[in-house]
Short mmCIF file of N, CA and C in Angstrom, two decimals:
data_model
loop_
_atom_site.label_atom_id
_atom_site.label_comp_id
_atom_site.label_asym_id
_atom_site.label_seq_id
_atom_site.Cartn_x
_atom_site.Cartn_y
_atom_site.Cartn_z
N UNK A 1 -81.40 117.34 -108.09
CA UNK A 1 -80.31 118.11 -109.22
C UNK A 1 -80.67 117.37 -110.46
N UNK A 2 -80.65 116.12 -110.61
CA UNK A 2 -80.84 115.49 -111.85
C UNK A 2 -81.99 115.54 -112.17
N UNK A 3 -83.41 115.41 -111.70
CA UNK A 3 -84.49 115.97 -111.77
C UNK A 3 -84.90 117.00 -112.39
N UNK A 4 -84.00 118.55 -111.51
CA UNK A 4 -84.24 119.73 -112.38
C UNK A 4 -83.68 119.78 -113.74
N UNK A 5 -82.17 119.28 -113.59
CA UNK A 5 -81.72 119.22 -115.15
C UNK A 5 -82.53 118.64 -116.29
N UNK A 6 -82.90 117.51 -115.92
CA UNK A 6 -83.87 116.84 -116.99
C UNK A 6 -85.23 118.00 -117.24
N UNK A 7 -85.93 118.17 -116.63
CA UNK A 7 -86.85 119.04 -116.38
C UNK A 7 -86.46 120.32 -117.62
N UNK A 8 -85.12 121.06 -117.35
CA UNK A 8 -84.75 121.94 -118.06
C UNK A 8 -84.03 121.47 -119.59
N UNK A 9 -84.30 120.06 -119.68
CA UNK A 9 -83.73 119.69 -120.74
C UNK A 9 -84.84 119.59 -121.88
N UNK A 10 -85.94 119.29 -121.16
CA UNK A 10 -87.07 119.19 -121.76
C UNK A 10 -88.00 120.11 -122.13
N UNK A 11 -87.73 121.38 -120.87
CA UNK A 11 -88.52 122.54 -121.43
C UNK A 11 -87.91 123.89 -122.66
N UNK A 12 -86.39 123.79 -122.45
CA UNK A 12 -85.71 124.66 -123.32
C UNK A 12 -85.71 123.84 -124.70
N UNK A 13 -85.60 124.56 -125.58
CA UNK A 13 -85.18 124.18 -127.05
C UNK A 13 -83.75 123.72 -126.57
N UNK A 14 -83.75 122.87 -127.75
CA UNK A 14 -82.69 121.62 -127.47
C UNK A 14 -81.34 122.19 -127.43
N UNK A 15 -80.93 123.75 -128.16
CA UNK A 15 -79.64 124.11 -128.55
C UNK A 15 -79.55 125.25 -127.66
N UNK A 16 -80.46 125.45 -127.01
CA UNK A 16 -80.29 126.54 -125.81
C UNK A 16 -78.89 126.63 -125.51
N UNK A 17 -78.53 127.66 -125.33
CA UNK A 17 -76.70 128.67 -124.96
C UNK A 17 -76.46 127.78 -123.49
N UNK A 18 -75.37 126.87 -123.82
CA UNK A 18 -74.93 126.99 -121.88
C UNK A 18 -75.33 127.75 -120.75
N UNK A 19 -75.12 129.05 -121.21
CA UNK A 19 -75.07 130.03 -120.60
C UNK A 19 -76.35 130.05 -119.77
N UNK A 20 -77.46 130.55 -120.81
CA UNK A 20 -78.73 130.60 -120.65
C UNK A 20 -79.47 129.31 -119.81
N UNK A 21 -78.64 128.20 -119.89
CA UNK A 21 -79.30 127.28 -119.13
C UNK A 21 -78.75 127.31 -117.48
N UNK A 22 -77.54 127.58 -118.00
CA UNK A 22 -76.91 127.98 -116.11
C UNK A 22 -77.97 129.18 -115.52
N UNK A 23 -78.26 129.98 -116.02
CA UNK A 23 -79.28 130.98 -115.47
C UNK A 23 -80.46 130.42 -115.32
N UNK A 24 -81.07 129.36 -116.26
CA UNK A 24 -82.34 129.21 -116.31
C UNK A 24 -82.46 128.14 -114.74
N UNK A 25 -81.79 127.41 -114.39
CA UNK A 25 -81.33 126.47 -113.38
C UNK A 25 -81.55 127.26 -112.42
N UNK A 26 -80.68 128.54 -112.36
CA UNK A 26 -80.74 129.03 -110.87
C UNK A 26 -82.21 129.99 -111.05
N UNK A 27 -82.88 129.94 -112.06
CA UNK A 27 -84.08 130.86 -111.61
C UNK A 27 -85.48 129.56 -111.21
N UNK A 28 -85.22 128.25 -111.78
CA UNK A 28 -85.50 127.39 -111.76
C UNK A 28 -85.53 126.92 -110.23
N UNK A 29 -84.59 127.02 -109.59
CA UNK A 29 -84.17 126.23 -108.18
C UNK A 29 -84.22 127.29 -107.23
N UNK A 30 -84.45 128.78 -107.61
CA UNK A 30 -84.63 129.87 -106.79
C UNK A 30 -85.72 130.38 -106.92
N UNK A 31 -87.44 129.89 -107.35
CA UNK A 31 -88.76 130.43 -107.55
C UNK A 31 -89.21 129.60 -106.64
N UNK A 32 -90.09 131.07 -106.37
CA UNK A 32 -91.13 130.74 -105.13
C UNK A 32 -92.46 130.13 -105.78
N UNK A 33 -93.52 129.73 -104.77
CA UNK A 33 -94.36 128.98 -104.87
C UNK A 33 -95.77 129.81 -106.33
N UNK A 34 -95.20 131.06 -106.82
CA UNK A 34 -96.02 131.80 -107.95
C UNK A 34 -94.94 131.84 -109.40
N UNK A 35 -93.50 131.09 -109.27
CA UNK A 35 -93.07 131.52 -110.26
C UNK A 35 -92.25 132.87 -110.03
N UNK A 36 -92.56 133.48 -109.03
CA UNK A 36 -91.43 134.74 -109.17
C UNK A 36 -90.41 134.32 -108.40
N UNK A 37 -88.95 134.99 -108.78
CA UNK A 37 -87.70 134.63 -108.84
C UNK A 37 -87.00 135.71 -108.18
N UNK A 38 -86.01 136.27 -107.02
CA UNK A 38 -85.24 137.36 -106.81
C UNK A 38 -83.90 136.78 -106.99
N UNK A 39 -83.22 137.56 -108.02
CA UNK A 39 -81.68 137.09 -108.04
C UNK A 39 -80.79 138.23 -107.75
N UNK A 40 -80.22 138.12 -106.68
CA UNK A 40 -79.23 139.41 -106.16
C UNK A 40 -78.13 139.54 -107.35
N UNK A 41 -77.85 140.93 -107.48
CA UNK A 41 -76.79 141.30 -108.24
C UNK A 41 -75.55 140.40 -108.12
N UNK A 42 -74.78 140.38 -107.19
CA UNK A 42 -73.96 139.43 -106.72
C UNK A 42 -73.74 137.99 -106.98
N UNK A 43 -74.91 137.27 -107.47
CA UNK A 43 -75.27 136.19 -107.78
C UNK A 43 -75.27 136.20 -109.04
N UNK A 44 -75.43 137.17 -109.81
CA UNK A 44 -75.51 137.33 -111.40
C UNK A 44 -74.09 137.71 -111.74
N UNK A 45 -73.14 138.43 -110.87
CA UNK A 45 -72.14 138.83 -111.12
C UNK A 45 -71.10 137.52 -111.35
N UNK A 46 -71.63 136.98 -109.78
CA UNK A 46 -70.33 135.79 -109.45
C UNK A 46 -70.52 134.73 -110.73
N UNK A 47 -71.53 134.38 -111.64
CA UNK A 47 -71.96 133.72 -112.69
C UNK A 47 -71.30 134.54 -113.63
N UNK A 48 -70.98 135.40 -113.62
CA UNK A 48 -70.30 136.22 -115.00
C UNK A 48 -71.91 136.20 -115.61
N UNK A 49 -73.04 136.60 -115.80
CA UNK A 49 -74.06 136.86 -116.28
C UNK A 49 -74.84 138.44 -116.34
N UNK A 50 -74.04 139.32 -114.97
CA UNK A 50 -75.19 140.22 -114.84
C UNK A 50 -75.62 141.04 -116.06
N UNK A 51 -74.72 141.49 -117.08
CA UNK A 51 -74.97 142.50 -118.22
C UNK A 51 -75.03 141.69 -119.78
N UNK A 52 -75.45 140.37 -119.31
CA UNK A 52 -75.68 139.42 -120.27
C UNK A 52 -77.47 139.79 -120.69
N UNK A 53 -77.70 140.69 -121.21
CA UNK A 53 -79.23 140.50 -121.94
C UNK A 53 -79.38 139.85 -122.65
N UNK A 54 -78.62 138.98 -123.44
CA UNK A 54 -79.15 138.04 -124.44
C UNK A 54 -79.57 136.81 -123.97
N UNK A 55 -79.05 136.67 -122.90
CA UNK A 55 -79.07 135.43 -122.09
C UNK A 55 -80.85 135.64 -121.91
N UNK A 56 -81.45 137.11 -121.47
CA UNK A 56 -82.76 136.81 -120.76
C UNK A 56 -83.57 136.50 -121.95
N UNK A 57 -82.96 137.15 -122.98
CA UNK A 57 -83.86 137.35 -124.32
C UNK A 57 -83.98 135.80 -124.92
N UNK A 58 -82.89 134.95 -124.80
CA UNK A 58 -82.94 133.71 -125.47
C UNK A 58 -84.22 132.97 -124.53
N UNK A 59 -84.10 133.01 -123.31
CA UNK A 59 -85.18 132.20 -122.27
C UNK A 59 -86.41 132.77 -122.74
N UNK A 60 -86.67 134.14 -122.82
CA UNK A 60 -87.61 134.83 -123.03
C UNK A 60 -88.26 134.39 -124.34
N UNK A 61 -87.60 134.08 -125.49
CA UNK A 61 -88.08 133.71 -126.78
C UNK A 61 -88.42 132.53 -126.71
N UNK A 62 -87.72 131.77 -126.07
CA UNK A 62 -88.56 130.27 -125.64
C UNK A 62 -89.75 130.11 -124.74
N UNK A 63 -90.21 131.36 -124.50
CA UNK A 63 -91.47 131.57 -123.92
C UNK A 63 -91.46 131.16 -122.18
N UNK A 64 -89.46 130.84 -121.62
CA UNK A 64 -89.63 130.10 -120.57
C UNK A 64 -89.84 130.78 -119.21
N UNK A 65 -89.64 132.45 -119.40
CA UNK A 65 -89.75 133.63 -118.65
C UNK A 65 -90.06 134.97 -119.42
N UNK A 66 -90.94 135.51 -118.35
CA UNK A 66 -91.03 137.05 -118.65
C UNK A 66 -89.77 137.98 -118.58
N UNK A 67 -89.36 139.21 -119.70
CA UNK A 67 -88.35 139.74 -119.52
C UNK A 67 -88.16 140.61 -118.02
N UNK A 68 -87.40 140.41 -117.16
CA UNK A 68 -87.01 141.89 -116.29
C UNK A 68 -86.58 143.06 -116.23
N UNK A 69 -87.50 144.09 -115.27
CA UNK A 69 -86.50 144.99 -115.81
C UNK A 69 -85.19 145.10 -115.15
N UNK A 70 -84.38 145.73 -116.27
CA UNK A 70 -82.87 145.36 -116.05
C UNK A 70 -82.32 146.23 -114.86
N UNK A 71 -83.04 147.28 -114.82
CA UNK A 71 -82.64 148.45 -113.83
C UNK A 71 -83.08 148.29 -112.48
N UNK A 72 -84.17 147.19 -111.89
CA UNK A 72 -84.04 146.98 -110.80
C UNK A 72 -83.10 146.36 -110.19
N UNK A 73 -82.85 145.92 -108.99
CA UNK A 73 -81.68 145.31 -108.08
C UNK A 73 -83.00 144.87 -107.04
N UNK A 74 -82.63 143.79 -106.23
CA UNK A 74 -82.22 142.64 -107.18
C UNK A 74 -83.31 142.30 -108.38
N UNK A 75 -82.65 141.63 -109.48
CA UNK A 75 -83.68 141.66 -110.57
C UNK A 75 -84.32 140.28 -110.17
N UNK A 76 -85.64 140.82 -110.55
CA UNK A 76 -86.97 140.28 -110.46
C UNK A 76 -87.60 139.62 -112.09
N UNK A 77 -87.75 138.09 -111.56
CA UNK A 77 -88.05 137.79 -112.95
C UNK A 77 -89.66 136.96 -112.74
N UNK A 78 -90.29 136.49 -113.71
CA UNK A 78 -91.39 135.63 -113.24
C UNK A 78 -90.97 134.79 -114.57
N UNK A 79 -91.46 132.93 -113.69
CA UNK A 79 -90.83 132.22 -115.17
C UNK A 79 -92.72 132.07 -115.60
N UNK A 80 -92.67 131.49 -116.70
CA UNK A 80 -94.22 131.56 -117.71
C UNK A 80 -94.31 129.76 -117.41
N UNK A 81 -93.38 128.80 -117.56
CA UNK A 81 -93.66 127.17 -117.59
C UNK A 81 -93.88 127.02 -116.05
N UNK A 82 -95.46 126.91 -116.39
CA UNK A 82 -95.64 126.53 -114.46
C UNK A 82 -95.49 124.87 -114.12
N UNK A 83 -94.86 124.09 -115.55
CA UNK A 83 -93.85 123.20 -114.81
C UNK A 83 -92.90 123.29 -113.74
N UNK A 84 -92.92 124.29 -113.88
CA UNK A 84 -91.36 124.12 -113.15
C UNK A 84 -91.59 124.14 -111.70
N UNK A 85 -93.15 124.62 -110.92
CA UNK A 85 -93.43 124.83 -110.08
C UNK A 85 -93.86 123.16 -109.54
N UNK A 86 -93.85 122.28 -110.37
CA UNK A 86 -93.86 120.83 -109.90
C UNK A 86 -92.94 120.44 -109.86
N UNK A 87 -91.70 120.61 -109.84
CA UNK A 87 -90.68 119.98 -109.66
C UNK A 87 -90.27 119.78 -108.08
N UNK A 88 -90.03 119.00 -107.57
CA UNK A 88 -89.50 118.29 -106.36
C UNK A 88 -88.06 118.16 -106.08
N UNK A 89 -87.60 118.44 -104.86
CA UNK A 89 -87.87 118.70 -103.39
C UNK A 89 -88.51 119.83 -103.53
N UNK A 90 -88.81 120.43 -102.34
CA UNK A 90 -89.46 121.37 -101.91
C UNK A 90 -88.58 122.78 -101.86
N UNK A 91 -89.11 123.76 -101.83
CA UNK A 91 -87.97 125.32 -102.00
C UNK A 91 -87.06 125.37 -101.10
N UNK A 92 -86.74 125.23 -99.68
CA UNK A 92 -85.73 124.63 -99.25
C UNK A 92 -84.86 124.08 -99.56
N UNK A 93 -85.19 122.97 -100.12
CA UNK A 93 -83.84 121.95 -100.48
C UNK A 93 -83.60 122.30 -102.25
N UNK A 94 -84.66 122.93 -102.82
CA UNK A 94 -84.12 123.60 -104.05
C UNK A 94 -82.99 124.96 -103.77
N UNK A 95 -83.31 125.50 -103.27
CA UNK A 95 -82.27 126.66 -102.99
C UNK A 95 -80.92 126.18 -102.18
N UNK A 96 -80.83 125.06 -101.76
CA UNK A 96 -79.48 124.64 -101.27
C UNK A 96 -78.91 123.71 -102.80
N UNK A 97 -79.66 123.44 -103.58
CA UNK A 97 -79.19 122.41 -104.83
C UNK A 97 -78.52 123.83 -105.56
N UNK A 98 -79.46 124.53 -105.68
CA UNK A 98 -78.90 125.95 -106.32
C UNK A 98 -77.72 126.91 -105.96
N UNK A 99 -77.29 126.52 -104.53
CA UNK A 99 -75.75 126.86 -104.03
C UNK A 99 -75.09 126.04 -104.56
N UNK A 100 -75.61 124.58 -104.09
CA UNK A 100 -74.34 123.61 -105.01
C UNK A 100 -73.85 123.36 -106.39
N UNK A 101 -75.36 123.95 -107.29
CA UNK A 101 -75.07 124.13 -108.56
C UNK A 101 -73.89 125.21 -108.83
N UNK A 102 -73.84 126.00 -107.98
CA UNK A 102 -72.65 127.03 -108.36
C UNK A 102 -71.23 126.60 -107.96
N UNK A 103 -70.92 125.51 -107.16
CA UNK A 103 -69.69 124.56 -106.50
C UNK A 103 -70.05 123.07 -106.57
N UNK A 104 -70.70 122.60 -107.79
CA UNK A 104 -70.87 121.21 -107.61
C UNK A 104 -69.62 120.05 -107.54
N UNK A 105 -69.49 119.92 -106.18
CA UNK A 105 -68.68 119.22 -105.86
C UNK A 105 -68.89 117.82 -106.17
N UNK A 106 -67.97 116.96 -106.72
CA UNK A 106 -66.80 116.98 -106.97
C UNK A 106 -65.97 117.56 -107.95
N UNK A 107 -66.98 118.32 -108.22
CA UNK A 107 -66.43 118.74 -110.08
C UNK A 107 -66.08 120.36 -110.24
N UNK A 108 -65.71 120.98 -109.25
CA UNK A 108 -65.53 122.47 -109.04
C UNK A 108 -64.49 122.61 -110.06
N UNK A 109 -65.07 124.02 -110.54
CA UNK A 109 -63.86 123.99 -111.59
C UNK A 109 -63.67 125.54 -111.08
N UNK A 110 -62.52 126.30 -111.38
CA UNK A 110 -62.12 127.65 -111.60
C UNK A 110 -63.27 128.26 -112.45
N UNK A 111 -63.14 129.77 -112.38
CA UNK A 111 -63.41 130.44 -113.65
C UNK A 111 -63.24 129.76 -114.83
N UNK A 112 -64.54 129.26 -115.33
CA UNK A 112 -64.44 128.88 -116.34
C UNK A 112 -65.49 129.24 -117.78
N UNK A 113 -65.37 129.01 -118.90
CA UNK A 113 -66.49 129.48 -119.95
C UNK A 113 -67.71 128.54 -119.29
N UNK A 114 -69.05 128.94 -119.47
CA UNK A 114 -70.32 128.44 -119.37
C UNK A 114 -70.85 127.31 -119.75
N UNK A 115 -70.13 126.83 -121.24
CA UNK A 115 -70.07 125.50 -121.99
C UNK A 115 -69.33 124.32 -120.78
N UNK A 116 -68.24 124.76 -120.43
CA UNK A 116 -67.48 123.81 -119.24
C UNK A 116 -68.10 123.64 -118.02
N UNK A 117 -68.65 124.87 -117.55
CA UNK A 117 -68.70 124.52 -116.43
C UNK A 117 -70.36 123.68 -116.05
N UNK A 118 -71.16 124.20 -117.44
CA UNK A 118 -72.25 123.17 -117.24
C UNK A 118 -72.31 121.88 -118.03
N UNK A 119 -71.15 121.47 -118.42
CA UNK A 119 -70.61 120.13 -118.72
C UNK A 119 -70.09 119.82 -117.40
N UNK A 120 -69.48 120.08 -116.42
CA UNK A 120 -69.28 119.91 -115.02
C UNK A 120 -70.14 119.46 -113.91
N UNK A 121 -71.03 120.26 -114.18
CA UNK A 121 -72.34 120.25 -113.27
C UNK A 121 -73.09 119.29 -113.50
N UNK A 122 -73.51 119.08 -115.23
CA UNK A 122 -74.29 117.74 -115.48
C UNK A 122 -73.58 116.11 -114.94
N UNK A 123 -72.06 116.50 -114.90
CA UNK A 123 -71.06 115.00 -114.81
C UNK A 123 -71.55 114.94 -113.34
N UNK A 124 -70.99 115.85 -112.64
CA UNK A 124 -71.68 115.96 -110.80
C UNK A 124 -72.84 115.44 -110.67
N UNK A 125 -73.56 115.87 -111.30
CA UNK A 125 -75.10 115.74 -110.98
C UNK A 125 -74.86 114.02 -110.98
N UNK A 126 -74.78 113.56 -111.76
CA UNK A 126 -74.82 112.22 -112.08
C UNK A 126 -73.62 111.12 -111.34
N UNK A 127 -72.67 111.95 -110.41
CA UNK A 127 -71.32 111.05 -109.91
C UNK A 127 -71.73 110.56 -109.02
N UNK A 128 -71.42 109.23 -109.08
CA UNK A 128 -72.22 108.38 -107.33
C UNK A 128 -70.80 108.13 -107.08
N UNK A 129 -71.11 107.62 -105.76
CA UNK A 129 -70.06 107.02 -104.30
C UNK A 129 -69.25 106.09 -105.09
N UNK A 130 -69.13 105.35 -106.02
CA UNK A 130 -68.44 104.73 -106.42
C UNK A 130 -67.49 104.91 -107.33
N UNK A 131 -66.43 104.23 -107.71
CA UNK A 131 -65.33 104.73 -108.48
C UNK A 131 -65.75 104.94 -109.89
N UNK A 132 -66.58 104.16 -110.50
CA UNK A 132 -67.00 104.47 -112.09
C UNK A 132 -67.93 104.95 -112.24
N UNK A 133 -68.09 106.17 -113.01
CA UNK A 133 -69.13 106.96 -113.20
C UNK A 133 -69.63 106.82 -114.36
N UNK A 134 -71.18 106.90 -114.62
CA UNK A 134 -71.04 107.00 -116.54
C UNK A 134 -72.86 107.28 -116.47
N UNK A 135 -72.78 107.99 -117.37
CA UNK A 135 -74.24 108.30 -118.25
C UNK A 135 -74.49 108.10 -119.35
N UNK A 136 -75.55 107.87 -120.20
CA UNK A 136 -75.38 107.81 -121.56
C UNK A 136 -75.61 109.30 -122.35
N UNK A 137 -74.39 109.02 -123.57
CA UNK A 137 -74.07 110.12 -124.16
C UNK A 137 -75.45 111.17 -124.69
N UNK A 138 -76.28 110.24 -125.13
CA UNK A 138 -77.64 111.00 -125.39
C UNK A 138 -78.29 112.13 -124.29
N UNK A 139 -78.11 111.74 -122.90
CA UNK A 139 -78.74 112.36 -121.82
C UNK A 139 -77.66 113.55 -121.71
N UNK A 140 -76.24 112.97 -121.53
CA UNK A 140 -75.43 114.45 -121.79
C UNK A 140 -75.59 115.27 -122.54
N UNK A 141 -75.29 115.03 -124.13
CA UNK A 141 -75.84 115.62 -124.98
C UNK A 141 -77.21 116.97 -124.84
N UNK A 142 -78.10 116.21 -124.45
CA UNK A 142 -79.63 116.87 -124.23
C UNK A 142 -79.39 117.57 -123.02
N UNK A 143 -78.93 117.39 -121.73
CA UNK A 143 -78.91 117.96 -120.92
C UNK A 143 -78.06 118.98 -120.68
N UNK A 144 -76.90 119.37 -121.95
CA UNK A 144 -75.96 120.38 -121.86
C UNK A 144 -76.12 121.20 -123.45
N UNK A 145 -76.79 120.49 -123.89
CA UNK A 145 -77.33 121.63 -125.24
C UNK A 145 -76.35 121.26 -126.54
N UNK A 146 -75.52 120.15 -126.09
CA UNK A 146 -74.26 120.06 -126.91
C UNK A 146 -74.88 119.20 -128.29
N UNK A 147 -73.94 118.84 -129.60
CA UNK A 147 -73.64 117.57 -130.18
C UNK A 147 -72.87 116.77 -129.49
N UNK A 148 -73.02 115.65 -129.75
CA UNK A 148 -71.89 114.71 -129.23
C UNK A 148 -70.48 115.03 -129.21
N UNK A 149 -70.24 115.21 -130.53
CA UNK A 149 -68.89 116.41 -130.91
C UNK A 149 -68.11 117.03 -129.71
N UNK A 150 -69.17 118.21 -129.34
CA UNK A 150 -68.86 119.18 -128.91
C UNK A 150 -68.86 118.67 -127.58
N UNK A 151 -69.57 117.49 -126.85
CA UNK A 151 -69.68 117.15 -125.55
C UNK A 151 -68.39 116.23 -125.44
N UNK A 152 -67.94 115.63 -126.41
CA UNK A 152 -66.45 114.82 -126.11
C UNK A 152 -65.37 116.00 -125.88
N UNK A 153 -65.79 117.24 -127.00
CA UNK A 153 -64.21 118.37 -127.01
C UNK A 153 -64.46 118.93 -125.55
N UNK A 154 -65.23 119.18 -124.62
CA UNK A 154 -65.70 119.38 -123.29
C UNK A 154 -64.94 118.24 -122.15
N UNK A 155 -65.23 116.96 -122.24
CA UNK A 155 -64.76 116.58 -121.43
C UNK A 155 -63.10 116.34 -121.71
N UNK A 156 -62.76 116.40 -122.93
CA UNK A 156 -61.18 116.25 -122.90
C UNK A 156 -60.37 117.72 -122.60
N UNK A 157 -61.28 118.81 -122.04
CA UNK A 157 -60.98 119.81 -121.93
C UNK A 157 -61.24 119.95 -120.16
N UNK A 158 -62.24 118.82 -119.93
CA UNK A 158 -62.33 118.80 -118.40
C UNK A 158 -61.35 117.72 -117.59
N UNK A 159 -60.37 116.86 -118.82
CA UNK A 159 -59.19 116.41 -118.63
C UNK A 159 -58.43 116.77 -118.60
N UNK A 160 -58.01 118.16 -119.52
CA UNK A 160 -56.79 118.88 -119.59
C UNK A 160 -56.80 119.62 -118.51
N UNK A 161 -58.19 119.91 -117.98
CA UNK A 161 -58.10 121.22 -116.38
C UNK A 161 -57.65 119.85 -115.38
N UNK A 162 -57.63 119.02 -115.54
CA UNK A 162 -57.29 118.07 -114.27
C UNK A 162 -58.46 117.89 -113.41
N UNK A 163 -59.91 118.09 -114.23
CA UNK A 163 -61.09 118.19 -113.25
C UNK A 163 -61.60 116.53 -113.44
N UNK A 164 -61.31 116.29 -114.41
CA UNK A 164 -61.44 114.18 -114.80
C UNK A 164 -60.05 114.04 -114.78
N UNK A 165 -59.96 112.67 -114.29
CA UNK A 165 -58.98 112.11 -114.50
C UNK A 165 -59.02 111.34 -116.05
N UNK A 166 -60.04 111.05 -116.47
CA UNK A 166 -60.00 110.18 -117.70
C UNK A 166 -61.63 110.00 -118.33
N UNK A 167 -61.86 109.62 -119.28
CA UNK A 167 -63.19 109.49 -119.63
C UNK A 167 -63.43 108.77 -120.93
N UNK A 168 -64.05 107.97 -121.18
CA UNK A 168 -64.37 106.92 -122.14
C UNK A 168 -65.82 106.89 -122.73
N UNK A 169 -65.70 106.89 -124.16
CA UNK A 169 -67.43 106.86 -124.86
C UNK A 169 -67.05 105.13 -125.60
N UNK A 170 -68.45 104.74 -125.11
CA UNK A 170 -68.17 103.33 -125.13
C UNK A 170 -69.76 103.51 -126.55
N UNK A 171 -68.97 103.41 -128.11
CA UNK A 171 -70.42 103.80 -128.78
C UNK A 171 -71.21 102.64 -129.29
N UNK A 172 -71.04 101.42 -128.63
CA UNK A 172 -71.49 100.43 -128.67
C UNK A 172 -73.12 100.54 -127.82
N UNK A 173 -73.23 101.32 -126.81
CA UNK A 173 -73.80 101.12 -125.92
C UNK A 173 -73.91 102.72 -125.65
N UNK A 174 -73.61 103.35 -126.17
CA UNK A 174 -73.42 105.04 -126.18
C UNK A 174 -73.72 105.67 -124.92
N UNK A 175 -72.86 104.66 -123.86
CA UNK A 175 -72.65 105.19 -122.44
C UNK A 175 -70.99 106.02 -122.36
N UNK A 176 -70.93 106.85 -121.47
CA UNK A 176 -69.78 107.66 -121.26
C UNK A 176 -69.81 107.30 -119.91
N UNK A 177 -68.08 106.87 -119.72
CA UNK A 177 -67.77 106.53 -118.48
C UNK A 177 -66.72 107.71 -118.22
N UNK A 178 -66.78 107.99 -116.72
CA UNK A 178 -65.67 108.78 -116.27
C UNK A 178 -65.06 108.61 -114.80
N UNK A 179 -63.80 109.10 -114.94
CA UNK A 179 -62.88 108.83 -113.70
C UNK A 179 -62.41 110.60 -112.93
N UNK A 180 -62.86 110.61 -111.81
CA UNK A 180 -62.38 111.53 -110.89
C UNK A 180 -61.23 111.40 -110.58
N UNK A 181 -60.18 112.69 -110.56
CA UNK A 181 -58.67 112.64 -110.01
C UNK A 181 -59.04 111.94 -108.57
N UNK A 182 -57.65 111.08 -108.46
CA UNK A 182 -57.48 110.44 -107.12
C UNK A 182 -56.84 111.69 -106.26
N UNK A 183 -56.87 111.33 -104.69
CA UNK A 183 -56.14 112.11 -103.83
C UNK A 183 -54.81 112.18 -104.13
N UNK A 184 -53.89 112.93 -103.92
CA UNK A 184 -52.45 113.12 -104.35
C UNK A 184 -51.73 112.18 -103.22
N UNK A 185 -52.36 111.84 -102.25
CA UNK A 185 -51.76 110.79 -101.09
C UNK A 185 -51.95 109.72 -101.30
N UNK A 186 -53.25 109.64 -102.37
CA UNK A 186 -53.38 107.57 -102.65
C UNK A 186 -52.49 107.15 -104.23
N UNK A 187 -51.90 106.32 -104.03
CA UNK A 187 -51.58 105.88 -105.42
C UNK A 187 -52.60 105.35 -106.37
N UNK A 188 -52.06 106.18 -107.76
CA UNK A 188 -53.32 105.67 -108.64
C UNK A 188 -53.31 104.71 -109.09
N UNK A 189 -54.64 104.29 -109.22
CA UNK A 189 -55.08 102.81 -109.54
C UNK A 189 -54.80 102.84 -111.44
N UNK A 190 -54.62 101.73 -111.76
CA UNK A 190 -55.09 101.26 -113.14
C UNK A 190 -56.31 101.45 -113.49
N UNK A 191 -56.76 102.37 -114.68
CA UNK A 191 -57.81 102.64 -115.00
C UNK A 191 -58.15 103.36 -116.59
N UNK A 192 -58.83 104.39 -116.37
CA UNK A 192 -59.13 104.34 -118.02
C UNK A 192 -57.84 105.09 -118.80
N UNK A 193 -57.52 105.39 -120.00
CA UNK A 193 -56.37 106.04 -120.66
C UNK A 193 -56.76 107.66 -120.22
N UNK A 194 -55.93 108.82 -120.31
CA UNK A 194 -56.55 109.89 -119.86
C UNK A 194 -57.56 110.34 -120.70
N UNK A 195 -57.35 110.20 -122.08
CA UNK A 195 -58.22 110.78 -123.22
C UNK A 195 -58.63 109.19 -124.15
N UNK A 196 -59.42 109.10 -124.56
CA UNK A 196 -60.18 107.77 -125.31
C UNK A 196 -61.28 108.15 -125.50
N UNK A 197 -61.60 107.82 -127.06
CA UNK A 197 -62.71 107.95 -127.65
C UNK A 197 -63.01 106.48 -128.71
N UNK A 198 -63.73 105.68 -127.72
CA UNK A 198 -63.40 104.24 -128.30
C UNK A 198 -64.49 104.17 -129.38
#
């Protein structure tokens, strides 16, 4: 998932909207070897993207895909960036990743705005098995298409929704650290303050 998010971070214009990035991610992960994608109406409705033509126009304007026929179901689209076909792993693993991207364990959100969902997805892709998780702020902002200030505000919202326990930005190293909520049965360990911008 990190590789595909990195690819999209480079292939799409810097401030492509979060909703367009989520749509592009699903297209990139579900494409066949010729760059053709079929997106069921249920998938687009579940993502709350079915009637949002502006997102398709945004990606078409960036030269990333050809506009689909909006009357056809399922929506069929052709990706124009040949580099998307070079992304590893194979199609079957990418389809599993596309499903995971809809519910990125351990940072699954209830219905939320695309900016918050994309931020949670990027963090989930950078979450490891050990207790302390981190990524470079520049990487987070590039993959999410936000400024550092917007990213900080979205991280605060993830703490407010209890999706994250806490986060911290080390301005000297430009690294962002975050903690996941502890299961209720276990005692809370002393860690980062709930909200902190160092």
